[in-house]
Amino acid sequence: QHFIRGACQITIWLNAYYPEIPFTRDVFQTWNCHQIPDALLAPPIVLDRVVQSRGTLNMLSQIARAQGQHGVFFAGAHTVYGMGLLEQAVVSGQKAAQLAMAHLETRPSAHSQRHLAD
């Protein structure tokens, strides 16, 4: 049994959270489980979560300012404000990909640079 002492347990009814998925029965996901239920669909998985602090907003603004510098883009649950869920990691990955694509679209291509040199 693994849980973080002093942290709360949260359980989400995934059927309501993901209405587009045709679950065949009620499915729940629990974070920081204090007591393992008798019936499990999958074995427990222990993942470290993002820890928020008073410095989080400052850190997030530093990451935002650094996005794209030297062609480097940051993604992951730690780069956006929230509970540090995998869904937030996906959203941040999509944002980083959009920024990277915009960055590539504004850069002159190697072909146009060669043409300018002629």
Coordinates of N, CA and C in Angstrom, one line a residue:
Q1 N 0.9 -1.2 0.0 CA 0.0 0.0 0.0 C 0.9 1.2 0.0
H2 N 0.8 2.0 -1.1 CA 1.6 3.2 -1.2 C 0.8 4.5 -1.3
F3 N 1.0 5.4 -0.4 CA 0.3 6.6 -0.5 C 1.1 7.7 0.2
I4 N 0.9 8.9 -0.2 CA 1.6 10.0 0.4 C 0.9 10.5 1.7
R5 N 1.6 10.3 2.8 CA 1.0 10.7 4.1 C 0.7 12.2 4.1
G6 N -0.5 12.6 4.6 CA -0.9 14.0 4.7 C -1.5 14.5 3.4
A7 N -1.5 13.7 2.4 CA -2.2 14.1 1.1 C -3.5 13.4 1.0
C8 N -4.5 14.1 0.4 CA -5.8 13.5 0.3 C -5.9 12.5 -0.8
Q9 N -6.9 11.7 -0.7 CA -7.2 10.7 -1.8 C -8.3 11.3 -2.6
I10 N -8.2 11.1 -4.0 CA -9.3 11.5 -4.9 C -9.6 10.4 -5.8
T11 N -10.9 10.2 -6.0 CA -11.4 9.2 -6.9 C -12.3 9.9 -8.0
I12 N -12.1 9.6 -9.2 CA -12.8 10.1 -10.3 C -13.6 9.0 -11.0
W13 N -14.9 9.3 -11.3 CA -15.7 8.4 -12.1 C -15.4 8.6 -13.5
L14 N -14.6 7.8 -14.1 CA -14.2 8.0 -15.5 C -15.3 8.0 -16.5
N15 N -16.4 7.3 -16.3 CA -17.5 7.3 -17.2 C -18.0 8.7 -17.4
A16 N -18.1 9.5 -16.4 CA -18.6 10.9 -16.5 C -17.5 11.8 -17.1
Y17 N -16.2 11.5 -16.8 CA -15.1 12.4 -17.3 C -14.9 12.2 -18.8
Y18 N -15.1 10.9 -19.2 CA -14.9 10.6 -20.7 C -16.2 10.1 -21.3
P19 N -17.2 10.9 -21.5 CA -18.4 10.4 -22.0 C -18.3 9.8 -23.4
E20 N -17.3 10.1 -24.1 CA -17.1 9.6 -25.5 C -16.6 8.1 -25.5
I21 N -16.1 7.6 -24.4 CA -15.6 6.3 -24.3 C -16.8 5.4 -23.9
P22 N -17.1 4.3 -24.6 CA -18.2 3.4 -24.3 C -17.8 2.4 -23.2
F23 N -17.6 2.8 -22.0 CA -17.3 1.8 -20.9 C -18.4 0.8 -20.8
T24 N -18.0 -0.4 -20.5 CA -19.0 -1.5 -20.3 C -19.6 -1.6 -18.9
R25 N -18.9 -0.9 -18.0 CA -19.3 -0.8 -16.6 C -18.7 0.4 -16.0
D26 N -19.1 0.7 -14.8 CA -18.5 1.9 -14.1 C -17.0 1.7 -13.8
V27 N -16.2 2.7 -14.2 CA -14.8 2.7 -14.0 C -14.4 3.9 -13.2
F28 N -13.6 3.7 -12.1 CA -13.1 4.7 -11.3 C -11.6 4.7 -11.3
Q29 N -11.0 5.9 -11.1 CA -9.5 6.0 -11.0 C -9.3 6.8 -9.7
T30 N -8.4 6.2 -8.9 CA -8.1 6.9 -7.6 C -6.6 7.3 -7.6
W31 N -6.3 8.5 -7.1 CA -5.0 8.9 -6.8 C -4.7 8.9 -5.3
N32 N -3.5 8.6 -5.0 CA -3.1 8.5 -3.6 C -4.0 7.6 -2.7
C33 N -4.2 6.4 -3.2 CA -5.2 5.5 -2.6 C -4.8 5.1 -1.2
H34 N -5.6 5.4 -0.2 CA -5.3 5.1 1.2 C -5.7 3.7 1.5
Q35 N -6.6 3.1 0.8 CA -7.0 1.7 1.0 C -7.3 1.1 -0.3
I36 N -6.7 0.0 -0.6 CA -6.9 -0.7 -1.9 C -8.2 -1.4 -1.9
P37 N -9.0 -1.1 -3.0 CA -10.4 -1.7 -3.1 C -10.2 -3.2 -3.4
D38 N -11.3 -4.0 -3.1 CA -11.3 -5.4 -3.3 C -11.2 -5.8 -4.8
A39 N -12.0 -5.1 -5.6 CA -12.0 -5.3 -7.0 C -11.2 -4.3 -7.8
L40 N -10.2 -4.8 -8.5 CA -9.4 -3.9 -9.4 C -9.5 -4.4 -10.8
L41 N -9.6 -3.4 -11.7 CA -9.5 -3.7 -13.2 C -8.0 -3.9 -13.6
A42 N -7.2 -3.1 -12.9 CA -5.8 -3.1 -13.3 C -5.0 -3.0 -12.0
P43 N -3.7 -3.5 -12.0 CA -2.9 -3.4 -10.8 C -2.6 -1.9 -10.5
P44 N -2.4 -1.6 -9.2 CA -2.0 -0.2 -8.9 C -0.7 0.2 -9.6
I45 N -0.6 1.4 -10.0 CA 0.6 2.0 -10.6 C 1.0 3.2 -9.8
V46 N 2.2 3.2 -9.4 CA 2.7 4.3 -8.6 C 3.5 5.3 -9.5
L47 N 3.0 6.5 -9.6 CA 3.7 7.6 -10.3 C 3.9 8.8 -9.5
D48 N 5.0 9.4 -9.6 CA 5.3 10.7 -8.9 C 4.4 11.7 -9.6
R49 N 3.8 12.6 -8.8 CA 3.0 13.7 -9.3 C 3.7 15.0 -9.2
V50 N 3.3 16.0 -9.9 CA 3.8 17.3 -9.8 C 3.4 17.9 -8.4
V51 N 4.4 18.5 -7.8 CA 4.1 19.1 -6.5 C 4.1 20.6 -6.7
Q52 N 2.9 21.2 -6.3 CA 2.8 22.6 -6.4 C 3.3 23.3 -5.2
S53 N 3.8 24.5 -5.3 CA 4.3 25.3 -4.2 C 4.0 26.7 -4.4
R54 N 4.5 27.6 -3.5 CA 4.3 29.0 -3.7 C 5.1 29.5 -4.9
G55 N 6.1 28.8 -5.3 CA 6.9 29.2 -6.5 C 6.5 28.7 -7.8
T56 N 5.4 27.9 -7.8 CA 4.9 27.3 -9.0 C 4.6 28.3 -10.1
L57 N 3.8 29.3 -9.8 CA 3.4 30.2 -10.9 C 4.6 31.0 -11.5
N58 N 5.6 31.3 -10.6 CA 6.8 31.9 -11.1 C 7.6 30.9 -12.0
M59 N 7.7 29.7 -11.6 CA 8.4 28.7 -12.4 C 7.7 28.5 -13.8
L60 N 6.4 28.5 -13.8 CA 5.6 28.3 -15.0 C 5.8 29.5 -15.9
S61 N 5.9 30.7 -15.4 CA 6.1 31.8 -16.3 C 7.5 31.8 -16.8
Q62 N 8.5 31.3 -16.1 CA 9.9 31.1 -16.6 C 9.9 30.1 -17.8
I63 N 9.1 29.0 -17.6 CA 9.1 28.0 -18.7 C 8.4 28.7 -19.9
A64 N 7.3 29.4 -19.7 CA 6.7 30.1 -20.8 C 7.6 31.0 -21.6
R65 N 8.4 31.8 -20.8 CA 9.3 32.7 -21.5 C 10.4 31.9 -22.2
A66 N 10.8 30.8 -21.7 CA 11.9 30.0 -22.3 C 11.4 29.2 -23.5
Q67 N 10.1 29.0 -23.7 CA 9.6 28.2 -24.8 C 10.1 28.7 -26.1
G68 N 10.7 27.8 -26.9 CA 11.2 28.2 -28.2 C 12.6 28.7 -28.3
Q69 N 13.1 29.1 -27.2 CA 14.5 29.7 -27.2 C 15.4 28.6 -27.7
H70 N 16.3 29.0 -28.7 CA 17.3 28.0 -29.3 C 16.6 26.8 -29.8
G71 N 15.3 26.9 -30.2 CA 14.6 25.8 -30.8 C 14.1 24.7 -29.9
V72 N 14.1 25.1 -28.6 CA 13.8 24.1 -27.6 C 12.4 24.4 -27.0
F73 N 11.5 23.4 -27.0 CA 10.2 23.5 -26.5 C 9.9 22.5 -25.4
F74 N 9.3 23.0 -24.3 CA 9.1 22.1 -23.2 C 7.6 21.6 -23.1
A75 N 7.5 20.4 -22.7 CA 6.2 19.8 -22.6 C 6.2 18.8 -21.4
G76 N 5.0 18.6 -20.8 CA 4.9 17.7 -19.7 C 4.0 18.3 -18.7
A77 N 3.4 17.5 -17.8 CA 2.5 18.0 -16.8 C 3.1 19.0 -15.9
H78 N 4.5 19.0 -15.8 CA 5.1 20.0 -15.0 C 5.2 21.4 -15.6
T79 N 4.8 21.5 -16.9 CA 4.9 22.8 -17.6 C 3.6 23.6 -17.6
V80 N 2.6 23.0 -17.0 CA 1.3 23.7 -17.0 C 0.7 23.6 -15.5
Y81 N -0.1 24.6 -15.2 CA -0.7 24.6 -13.8 C -1.8 23.5 -13.7
G82 N -1.8 22.8 -12.6 CA -2.8 21.8 -12.4 C -2.4 20.7 -11.5
M83 N -3.1 19.6 -11.6 CA -2.9 18.5 -10.7 C -1.7 17.6 -11.2
G84 N -1.2 17.9 -12.3 CA -0.1 17.0 -12.8 C -0.6 15.7 -13.4
L85 N -1.8 15.7 -14.0 CA -2.4 14.6 -14.6 C -1.8 14.3 -16.0
L86 N -1.9 13.1 -16.4 CA -1.5 12.7 -17.8 C -2.2 13.5 -18.8
E87 N -3.4 13.8 -18.6 CA -4.2 14.6 -19.6 C -3.5 16.0 -19.7
Q88 N -3.0 16.6 -18.6 CA -2.4 17.9 -18.7 C -1.0 17.8 -19.5
A89 N -0.4 16.6 -19.3 CA 0.8 16.4 -20.1 C 0.5 16.4 -21.6
V90 N -0.6 15.7 -21.9 CA -1.0 15.7 -23.4 C -1.3 17.1 -23.9
V91 N -2.0 17.9 -23.1 CA -2.4 19.2 -23.5 C -1.1 20.1 -23.7
S92 N -0.2 19.9 -22.8 CA 1.1 20.7 -22.9 C 1.9 20.3 -24.1
G93 N 1.8 19.0 -24.4 CA 2.5 18.5 -25.6 C 1.9 19.0 -26.8
Q94 N 0.6 19.1 -26.9 CA -0.1 19.7 -28.0 C 0.3 21.2 -28.2
K95 N 0.3 21.9 -27.1 CA 0.7 23.3 -27.1 C 2.2 23.5 -27.6
A96 N 3.1 22.7 -27.1 CA 4.5 22.7 -27.5 C 4.6 22.4 -29.0
A97 N 3.8 21.4 -29.4 CA 3.9 21.1 -30.9 C 3.4 22.3 -31.7
Q98 N 2.3 22.9 -31.3 CA 1.8 24.1 -32.0 C 2.8 25.2 -32.1
L99 N 3.5 25.4 -30.9 CA 4.5 26.5 -30.9 C 5.7 26.1 -31.8
A100 N 6.1 24.8 -31.8 CA 7.2 24.4 -32.6 C 6.8 24.5 -34.1
M101 N 5.6 24.2 -34.5 CA 5.2 24.3 -35.9 C 5.1 25.8 -36.3
A102 N 4.6 26.6 -35.4 CA 4.6 28.1 -35.7 C 6.0 28.6 -35.9
H103 N 6.9 28.1 -35.0 CA 8.3 28.5 -35.1 C 8.9 28.1 -36.5
L104 N 8.6 26.9 -36.9 CA 9.2 26.4 -38.1 C 8.6 27.1 -39.3
E105 N 7.3 27.5 -39.2 CA 6.7 28.2 -40.3 C 7.2 29.6 -40.5
T106 N 7.7 30.2 -39.5 CA 8.2 31.6 -39.5 C 9.7 31.6 -39.9
R107 N 10.4 30.5 -39.8 CA 11.8 30.5 -40.2 C 11.9 30.4 -41.7
P108 N 12.9 31.1 -42.3 CA 13.1 30.9 -43.7 C 13.6 29.5 -44.0
S109 N 13.2 28.9 -45.1 CA 13.6 27.6 -45.4 C 15.0 27.6 -46.0
A110 N 15.7 26.5 -46.0 CA 17.1 26.4 -46.6 C 17.0 26.8 -48.0
H111 N 15.9 26.5 -48.7 CA 15.8 26.8 -50.2 C 15.7 28.3 -50.3
S112 N 14.9 29.0 -49.5 CA 14.8 30.5 -49.7 C 16.1 31.2 -49.3
Q113 N 16.8 30.6 -48.3 CA 18.0 31.2 -47.9 C 19.1 31.1 -49.0
R114 N 19.1 30.0 -49.7 CA 20.0 29.8 -50.8 C 19.7 30.8 -52.0
H115 N 18.4 30.9 -52.2 CA 17.9 31.8 -53.2 C 18.3 33.3 -53.0
L116 N 18.2 33.7 -51.7 CA 18.6 35.0 -51.3 C 20.1 35.3 -51.5
A117 N 20.9 34.2 -51.3 CA 22.3 34.4 -51.4 C 22.7 34.5 -52.9
D118 N 21.9 34.0 -53.8 CA 22.3 34.1 -55.3 C 22.3 35.4 -55.8

